[in-house]
Amino acid sequence: MEILGAGARVRLAAGEHAGLEGQIVWLGRSRRFSGLCVKVVAQAGDDPIWATVSEVVAIDDEGRELDPQPRLPADPPEEEEDADSRRIALPVDLARSLTAIRLRRGHPAEAAAEAQVRAHQLRHAEETLRCTIPDAVIAYVVSGVGERAAAGVDGLIALTQDLQAAQGDERPVHRAERVAFDYDNGNFLAFHRGSERAATSYQLLDHEESYRSGPSGDLGERLARLIDEDITDSTPGFAVILDDTPPAPEPDAAWVTHAKFGRGSVTRTEPTSRGDKLTIDFEDGETRTLLARFVRFE
């Protein structure tokens, strides 16, 4: 088979159904996913299982992996879905490494291979940063495998502001050249703001270089180095579900005034050893993070 499509036999290599074999009944683009996806049926009459194409491996009738694997169609169809969620697409090796690390750190087996992120939080982070957050970074953050990874995707804003402060960069956060997603051994891990959603590259911004340069690498390879033993084909791949459930109505926001930035509404409060750290949407359109002692509450 030269092109992957309906009728092909596949094995799911990641997610909660890893190891299941079945037949593709549809391949295309859907609102559920950030990339190409498939519907797979194990037996006639079963409900279809959704997966990204990166989570399936084409096999023959005896269950052997095809070599080479079939090519993807050049112009796949689109299907409109009313689903409440979709799955983030990850390379299989990176997804398996995330699960293995979570298992080693004590996550229950039934929960180690999956996590959820609220779609409205992701949209807010991308709108504030004015960039695309790569799927690999989303998975890294919500999996909790980092040393001091951002607290959720919206935590990327505050961590990037911390990076800017360390660099002496006083520009708004959406002007930052790199977006920080972890802080490891005194260095920031960041991705370039021009990265595409499928990107897996990162840069370690070295404190000895004033956080302005440092070695680059692949996030999947970095995670693999944290695992002593080899990842096996039976290791389920980590899956991130984008939950499109609307946010609950929020209570009236607290309003504050800053001597330089003016008036703004508090959208988040985070306790720290130096006092509460506030995320504030100012009336000039900028979002800033400040300690509570530097503002006056109305």
mmCIF file of C-alpha atoms in Angstrom:
data_model
loop_
_atom_site.group_PDB
_atom_site.id
_atom_site.type_symbol
_atom_site.label_atom_id
_atom_site.label_comp_id
_atom_site.label_asym_id
_atom_site.label_seq_id
_atom_site.Cartn_x
_atom_site.Cartn_y
_atom_site.Cartn_z
ATOM 1 C CA MET A 1 0.000 0.000 0.000
ATOM 2 C CA GLU A 2 1.525 3.311 -1.078
ATOM 3 C CA ILE A 3 -0.874 5.793 0.543
ATOM 4 C CA LEU A 4 -2.427 5.457 3.994
ATOM 5 C CA GLY A 5 -6.214 5.607 3.959
ATOM 6 C CA ALA A 6 -9.514 3.857 4.542
ATOM 7 C CA GLY A 7 -9.170 0.072 4.563
ATOM 8 C CA ALA A 8 -5.589 0.025 5.861
ATOM 9 C CA ARG A 9 -4.824 -2.161 8.863
ATOM 10 C CA VAL A 10 -3.032 -0.356 11.689
ATOM 11 C CA ARG A 11 -1.878 -0.785 15.258
ATOM 12 C CA LEU A 12 -2.356 2.024 17.774
ATOM 13 C CA ALA A 13 1.076 2.878 19.181
ATOM 14 C CA ALA A 14 0.068 5.521 21.740
ATOM 15 C CA GLY A 15 -2.767 6.621 23.990
ATOM 16 C CA GLU A 16 -5.125 4.582 26.144
ATOM 17 C CA HIS A 17 -5.773 2.056 23.319
ATOM 18 C CA ALA A 18 -2.088 1.375 22.573
ATOM 19 C CA GLY A 19 -1.598 -2.105 21.116
ATOM 20 C CA LEU A 20 -5.093 -2.377 19.641
ATOM 21 C CA GLU A 21 -5.229 -3.443 15.998
ATOM 22 C CA GLY A 22 -7.963 -2.499 13.578
ATOM 23 C CA GLN A 23 -8.910 -0.989 10.249
ATOM 24 C CA ILE A 24 -8.990 2.663 9.259
ATOM 25 C CA VAL A 25 -12.515 3.686 8.264
ATOM 26 C CA TRP A 26 -11.725 7.385 7.761
ATOM 27 C CA LEU A 27 -8.634 9.591 7.498
ATOM 28 C CA GLY A 28 -8.645 13.360 7.304
ATOM 29 C CA ARG A 29 -8.742 16.583 9.281
ATOM 30 C CA SER A 30 -11.117 17.222 12.148
ATOM 31 C CA ARG A 31 -11.720 19.891 14.788
ATOM 32 C CA ARG A 32 -10.785 17.246 17.360
ATOM 33 C CA PHE A 33 -7.111 17.298 16.413
ATOM 34 C CA SER A 34 -4.291 19.682 15.562
ATOM 35 C CA GLY A 35 -3.125 17.414 12.711
ATOM 36 C CA LEU A 36 -4.308 14.562 10.501
ATOM 37 C CA CYS A 37 -6.412 11.974 12.305
ATOM 38 C CA VAL A 38 -8.047 8.611 11.708
ATOM 39 C CA LYS A 39 -11.039 6.611 12.857
ATOM 40 C CA VAL A 40 -10.072 3.005 13.598
ATOM 41 C CA VAL A 41 -12.505 0.112 14.119
ATOM 42 C CA ALA A 42 -11.218 -3.058 15.798
ATOM 43 C CA GLN A 43 -14.179 -5.244 14.831
ATOM 44 C CA ALA A 44 -17.305 -4.740 12.764
ATOM 45 C CA GLY A 45 -19.966 -3.076 14.882
ATOM 46 C CA ASP A 46 -17.511 -1.467 17.335
ATOM 47 C CA ASP A 47 -17.497 2.267 17.913
ATOM 48 C CA PRO A 48 -14.621 3.948 16.059
ATOM 49 C CA ILE A 49 -11.540 5.038 18.010
ATOM 50 C CA TRP A 50 -10.054 8.424 17.201
ATOM 51 C CA ALA A 51 -6.285 8.839 16.934
ATOM 52 C CA THR A 52 -3.756 11.075 15.218
ATOM 53 C CA VAL A 53 -1.808 9.569 12.329
ATOM 54 C CA SER A 54 1.354 9.823 14.445
ATOM 55 C CA GLU A 55 -0.247 7.382 16.901
ATOM 56 C CA VAL A 56 -0.816 4.563 14.390
ATOM 57 C CA VAL A 57 1.523 2.158 12.604
ATOM 58 C CA ALA A 58 0.470 0.396 9.393
ATOM 59 C CA ILE A 59 0.606 -3.420 9.595
ATOM 60 C CA ASP A 60 -0.064 -6.378 7.343
ATOM 61 C CA ASP A 61 -2.741 -9.067 7.904
ATOM 62 C CA GLU A 62 -0.374 -10.950 10.240
ATOM 63 C CA GLY A 63 0.320 -7.926 12.423
ATOM 64 C CA ARG A 64 3.806 -7.140 11.099
ATOM 65 C CA GLU A 65 4.755 -3.480 10.663
ATOM 66 C CA LEU A 66 5.061 -2.408 7.036
ATOM 67 C CA ASP A 67 8.468 -1.216 5.918
ATOM 68 C CA PRO A 68 8.409 1.353 4.490
ATOM 69 C CA GLN A 69 5.284 2.846 6.035
ATOM 70 C CA PRO A 70 2.643 4.193 3.616
ATOM 71 C CA ARG A 71 2.708 7.856 2.642
ATOM 72 C CA LEU A 72 0.040 10.275 3.858
ATOM 73 C CA PRO A 73 -2.509 11.578 1.335
ATOM 74 C CA ALA A 74 -1.672 14.956 -0.180
ATOM 75 C CA ASP A 75 -5.212 16.356 0.046
ATOM 76 C CA PRO A 76 -7.129 14.655 2.882
ATOM 77 C CA PRO A 77 -10.818 15.463 3.426
ATOM 78 C CA GLU A 78 -12.115 17.576 6.291
ATOM 79 C CA GLU A 79 -14.868 16.555 8.660
ATOM 80 C CA GLU A 80 -16.763 18.969 10.877
ATOM 81 C CA GLU A 81 -17.239 17.629 14.386
ATOM 82 C CA ASP A 82 -19.232 18.863 17.346
ATOM 83 C CA ALA A 83 -16.861 17.148 19.758
ATOM 84 C CA ASP A 84 -16.029 18.866 23.044
ATOM 85 C CA SER A 85 -12.356 17.962 22.816
ATOM 86 C CA ARG A 86 -9.535 17.026 20.470
ATOM 87 C CA ARG A 87 -6.160 15.398 20.887
ATOM 88 C CA ILE A 88 -2.781 17.124 20.685
ATOM 89 C CA ALA A 89 -0.515 15.404 18.129
ATOM 90 C CA LEU A 90 2.873 14.165 19.429
ATOM 91 C CA PRO A 91 5.746 12.143 17.936
ATOM 92 C CA VAL A 92 5.475 8.566 19.251
ATOM 93 C CA ASP A 93 8.952 8.485 20.854
ATOM 94 C CA LEU A 94 8.377 11.756 22.701
ATOM 95 C CA ALA A 95 4.930 10.596 23.860
ATOM 96 C CA ARG A 96 6.322 7.309 25.183
ATOM 97 C CA SER A 97 9.131 9.100 27.038
ATOM 98 C CA LEU A 98 6.628 11.340 28.817
ATOM 99 C CA THR A 99 4.607 8.349 29.987
ATOM 100 C CA ALA A 100 7.729 6.483 31.149
ATOM 101 C CA ILE A 101 8.916 9.487 33.182
ATOM 102 C CA ARG A 102 5.490 9.926 34.789
ATOM 103 C CA LEU A 103 5.360 6.230 35.695
ATOM 104 C CA ARG A 104 8.813 6.446 37.262
ATOM 105 C CA ARG A 105 7.707 9.447 39.317
ATOM 106 C CA GLY A 106 4.808 7.550 40.812
ATOM 107 C CA HIS A 107 1.815 8.406 38.661
ATOM 108 C CA PRO A 108 -0.778 5.573 38.660
ATOM 109 C CA ALA A 109 -0.568 3.481 35.508
ATOM 110 C CA GLU A 110 -4.134 4.331 34.509
ATOM 111 C CA ALA A 111 -3.388 8.081 34.700
ATOM 112 C CA ALA A 112 0.234 8.251 33.536
ATOM 113 C CA ALA A 113 -0.516 8.251 29.812
ATOM 114 C CA GLU A 114 -3.009 11.094 29.641
ATOM 115 C CA ALA A 115 -3.631 14.657 30.838
ATOM 116 C CA GLN A 116 -6.040 17.414 29.971
ATOM 117 C CA VAL A 117 -5.620 21.083 29.114
ATOM 118 C CA ARG A 118 -8.418 23.629 28.919
ATOM 119 C CA ALA A 119 -8.714 25.016 25.411
ATOM 120 C CA HIS A 120 -9.668 28.492 26.636
ATOM 121 C CA GLN A 121 -6.459 28.636 28.717
ATOM 122 C CA LEU A 122 -4.393 27.667 25.670
ATOM 123 C CA ARG A 123 -6.145 30.301 23.555
ATOM 124 C CA HIS A 124 -5.525 32.934 26.236
ATOM 125 C CA ALA A 125 -1.824 32.058 26.429
ATOM 126 C CA GLU A 126 -1.381 32.126 22.647
ATOM 127 C CA GLU A 127 -3.312 35.390 22.308
ATOM 128 C CA THR A 128 -1.281 37.042 25.087
ATOM 129 C CA LEU A 129 2.062 35.767 23.760
ATOM 130 C CA ARG A 130 0.891 36.269 20.160
ATOM 131 C CA CYS A 131 2.478 33.031 18.999
ATOM 132 C CA THR A 132 1.733 29.355 18.469
ATOM 133 C CA ILE A 133 2.682 27.090 21.376
ATOM 134 C CA PRO A 134 4.098 23.828 19.953
ATOM 135 C CA ASP A 135 2.239 20.627 20.865
ATOM 136 C CA ALA A 136 5.432 19.162 22.368
ATOM 137 C CA VAL A 137 5.717 22.125 24.762
ATOM 138 C CA ILE A 138 2.035 21.830 25.735
ATOM 139 C CA ALA A 139 2.569 18.149 26.557
ATOM 140 C CA TYR A 140 5.802 18.878 28.465
ATOM 141 C CA VAL A 141 4.069 21.504 30.587
ATOM 142 C CA VAL A 142 0.861 19.628 31.427
ATOM 143 C CA SER A 143 2.714 16.343 32.058
ATOM 144 C CA GLY A 144 4.657 17.915 34.927
ATOM 145 C CA VAL A 145 7.985 16.299 33.977
ATOM 146 C CA GLY A 146 9.977 19.553 34.048
ATOM 147 C CA GLU A 147 12.113 20.717 36.943
ATOM 148 C CA ARG A 148 10.205 23.987 37.349
ATOM 149 C CA ALA A 149 7.934 23.891 34.345
ATOM 150 C CA ALA A 150 5.297 26.562 33.855
ATOM 151 C CA ALA A 151 2.186 25.938 35.945
ATOM 152 C CA GLY A 152 -0.104 25.093 33.041
ATOM 153 C CA VAL A 153 -0.059 26.667 29.596
ATOM 154 C CA ASP A 154 -1.113 30.045 30.987
ATOM 155 C CA GLY A 155 1.952 29.866 33.259
ATOM 156 C CA LEU A 156 4.106 30.339 30.151
ATOM 157 C CA ILE A 157 3.262 34.034 30.315
ATOM 158 C CA ALA A 158 4.681 34.538 33.816
ATOM 159 C CA LEU A 159 7.733 32.350 33.150
ATOM 160 C CA THR A 160 8.513 34.288 29.971
ATOM 161 C CA GLN A 161 8.240 37.528 31.931
ATOM 162 C CA ASP A 162 10.712 36.050 34.439
ATOM 163 C CA LEU A 163 13.058 35.327 31.515
ATOM 164 C CA GLN A 164 12.670 38.890 30.236
ATOM 165 C CA ALA A 165 13.445 40.266 33.699
ATOM 166 C CA ALA A 166 16.599 38.125 33.860
ATOM 167 C CA GLN A 167 17.626 39.415 30.422
ATOM 168 C CA GLY A 168 16.860 43.034 31.287
ATOM 169 C CA ASP A 169 14.256 43.060 28.512
ATOM 170 C CA GLU A 170 11.551 45.619 29.346
ATOM 171 C CA ARG A 171 9.443 45.041 26.239
ATOM 172 C CA PRO A 172 5.859 43.647 26.499
ATOM 173 C CA VAL A 173 5.727 39.864 26.788
ATOM 174 C CA HIS A 174 4.363 39.473 23.243
ATOM 175 C CA ARG A 175 7.590 41.050 21.955
ATOM 176 C CA ALA A 176 9.858 38.473 23.612
ATOM 177 C CA GLU A 177 11.941 36.569 21.048
ATOM 178 C CA ARG A 178 11.690 33.309 23.004
ATOM 179 C CA VAL A 179 8.949 31.854 25.195
ATOM 180 C CA ALA A 180 10.160 30.108 28.365
ATOM 181 C CA PHE A 181 8.522 26.870 29.497
ATOM 182 C CA ASP A 182 10.908 25.512 32.169
ATOM 183 C CA TYR A 183 13.706 26.638 34.504
ATOM 184 C CA ASP A 184 16.352 23.971 35.044
ATOM 185 C CA ASN A 185 19.576 24.310 37.084
ATOM 186 C CA GLY A 186 19.601 28.084 36.761
ATOM 187 C CA ASN A 187 18.877 28.060 33.015
ATOM 188 C CA PHE A 188 15.675 28.685 31.056
ATOM 189 C CA LEU A 189 14.284 26.247 28.481
ATOM 190 C CA ALA A 190 12.519 28.171 25.730
ATOM 191 C CA PHE A 191 11.204 27.935 22.178
ATOM 192 C CA HIS A 192 11.404 30.569 19.468
ATOM 193 C CA ARG A 193 8.196 32.537 19.067
ATOM 194 C CA GLY A 194 8.120 31.691 15.346
ATOM 195 C CA SER A 195 7.901 27.941 16.013
ATOM 196 C CA GLU A 196 5.166 25.917 14.324
ATOM 197 C CA ARG A 197 2.785 23.691 16.277
ATOM 198 C CA ALA A 198 4.617 20.508 15.227
ATOM 199 C CA ALA A 199 8.045 21.828 16.321
ATOM 200 C CA THR A 200 10.004 19.856 18.936
ATOM 201 C CA SER A 201 13.127 22.037 19.131
ATOM 202 C CA TYR A 202 14.113 24.109 22.162
ATOM 203 C CA GLN A 203 16.986 26.284 23.336
ATOM 204 C CA LEU A 204 18.636 26.240 26.750
ATOM 205 C CA LEU A 205 19.322 29.867 27.662
ATOM 206 C CA ASP A 206 22.451 29.771 29.799
ATOM 207 C CA HIS A 207 22.727 32.002 32.878
ATOM 208 C CA GLU A 208 26.439 32.403 32.117
ATOM 209 C CA GLU A 209 25.425 34.018 28.818
ATOM 210 C CA SER A 210 22.934 36.396 30.515
ATOM 211 C CA TYR A 211 20.142 34.099 29.285
ATOM 212 C CA ARG A 212 20.593 35.324 25.710
ATOM 213 C CA SER A 213 22.178 32.260 24.115
ATOM 214 C CA GLY A 214 22.907 28.605 24.712
ATOM 215 C CA PRO A 215 22.725 25.162 23.090
ATOM 216 C CA SER A 216 19.686 24.035 21.125
ATOM 217 C CA GLY A 217 18.236 20.541 21.051
ATOM 218 C CA ASP A 218 15.241 18.311 20.425
ATOM 219 C CA LEU A 219 12.738 17.974 23.259
ATOM 220 C CA GLY A 220 12.121 14.304 22.497
ATOM 221 C CA GLU A 221 15.837 13.535 22.741
ATOM 222 C CA ARG A 222 16.100 15.509 25.998
ATOM 223 C CA LEU A 223 13.286 13.478 27.545
ATOM 224 C CA ALA A 224 14.756 10.195 26.310
ATOM 225 C CA ARG A 225 17.992 10.979 28.175
ATOM 226 C CA LEU A 226 16.033 11.071 31.438
ATOM 227 C CA ILE A 227 15.136 7.390 31.014
ATOM 228 C CA ASP A 228 17.825 4.818 31.824
ATOM 229 C CA GLU A 229 16.233 1.865 30.077
ATOM 230 C CA ASP A 230 14.980 1.689 26.516
ATOM 231 C CA ILE A 231 11.383 2.629 25.772
ATOM 232 C CA THR A 232 9.568 -0.447 24.472
ATOM 233 C CA ASP A 233 6.834 -0.707 21.858
ATOM 234 C CA SER A 234 4.419 -1.585 24.675
ATOM 235 C CA THR A 235 4.958 1.725 26.486
ATOM 236 C CA PRO A 236 1.768 3.752 25.940
ATOM 237 C CA GLY A 237 2.272 7.190 24.467
ATOM 238 C CA PHE A 238 1.317 10.225 26.531
ATOM 239 C CA ALA A 239 -1.819 11.908 25.199
ATOM 240 C CA VAL A 240 -3.041 15.445 25.830
ATOM 241 C CA ILE A 241 -6.766 16.084 25.505
ATOM 242 C CA LEU A 242 -7.812 19.621 24.626
ATOM 243 C CA ASP A 243 -10.988 20.241 26.613
ATOM 244 C CA ASP A 244 -13.225 22.748 24.816
ATOM 245 C CA THR A 245 -15.664 23.084 27.724
ATOM 246 C CA PRO A 246 -16.380 26.816 28.210
ATOM 247 C CA PRO A 247 -14.874 28.367 31.347
ATOM 248 C CA ALA A 248 -17.131 28.827 34.346
ATOM 249 C CA PRO A 249 -18.318 32.394 34.901
ATOM 250 C CA GLU A 250 -15.767 34.266 36.986
ATOM 251 C CA PRO A 251 -16.577 36.561 39.901
ATOM 252 C CA ASP A 252 -16.061 40.274 39.443
ATOM 253 C CA ALA A 253 -12.343 40.916 39.036
ATOM 254 C CA ALA A 254 -10.407 43.005 41.515
ATOM 255 C CA TRP A 255 -9.191 46.301 40.040
ATOM 256 C CA VAL A 256 -5.843 47.886 40.834
ATOM 257 C CA THR A 257 -3.870 50.960 39.880
ATOM 258 C CA HIS A 258 -0.133 51.122 39.175
ATOM 259 C CA ALA A 259 1.849 54.368 39.186
ATOM 260 C CA LYS A 260 3.352 53.710 35.726
ATOM 261 C CA PHE A 261 0.998 51.268 33.974
ATOM 262 C CA GLY A 262 -2.320 52.704 35.112
ATOM 263 C CA ARG A 263 -5.509 50.778 35.833
ATOM 264 C CA GLY A 264 -5.991 47.043 35.364
ATOM 265 C CA SER A 265 -7.971 43.992 36.467
ATOM 266 C CA VAL A 266 -6.423 41.097 38.401
ATOM 267 C CA THR A 267 -6.853 37.797 36.535
ATOM 268 C CA ARG A 268 -4.663 35.573 38.685
ATOM 269 C CA THR A 269 -3.136 35.594 42.171
ATOM 270 C CA GLU A 270 -0.170 33.350 43.038
ATOM 271 C CA PRO A 271 1.295 33.254 46.571
ATOM 272 C CA THR A 272 5.103 33.576 46.737
ATOM 273 C CA SER A 273 7.690 34.046 49.464
ATOM 274 C CA ARG A 274 7.814 37.745 48.520
ATOM 275 C CA GLY A 275 4.051 38.245 48.715
ATOM 276 C CA ASP A 276 1.215 37.653 46.266
ATOM 277 C CA LYS A 277 2.170 37.742 42.581
ATOM 278 C CA LEU A 278 -0.636 39.197 40.472
ATOM 279 C CA THR A 279 -1.343 38.722 36.771
ATOM 280 C CA ILE A 280 -3.008 41.939 35.642
ATOM 281 C CA ASP A 281 -4.719 42.893 32.377
ATOM 282 C CA PHE A 282 -4.048 46.619 32.067
ATOM 283 C CA GLU A 283 -6.251 49.035 30.145
ATOM 284 C CA ASP A 284 -3.386 49.702 27.708
ATOM 285 C CA GLY A 285 -3.907 46.158 26.396
ATOM 286 C CA GLU A 286 -0.847 44.605 28.029
ATOM 287 C CA THR A 287 -0.783 41.745 30.544
ATOM 288 C CA ARG A 288 1.860 42.101 33.257
ATOM 289 C CA THR A 289 2.861 40.199 36.389
ATOM 290 C CA LEU A 290 3.600 42.304 39.467
ATOM 291 C CA LEU A 291 3.905 41.827 43.202
ATOM 292 C CA ALA A 292 0.828 43.048 45.080
ATOM 293 C CA ARG A 293 2.843 45.612 47.047
ATOM 294 C CA PHE A 294 3.495 47.606 43.879
ATOM 295 C CA VAL A 295 -0.178 48.266 43.108
ATOM 296 C CA ARG A 296 -3.084 49.932 44.883
ATOM 297 C CA PHE A 297 -6.359 48.018 45.144
ATOM 298 C CA GLU A 298 -9.536 49.972 44.402
#
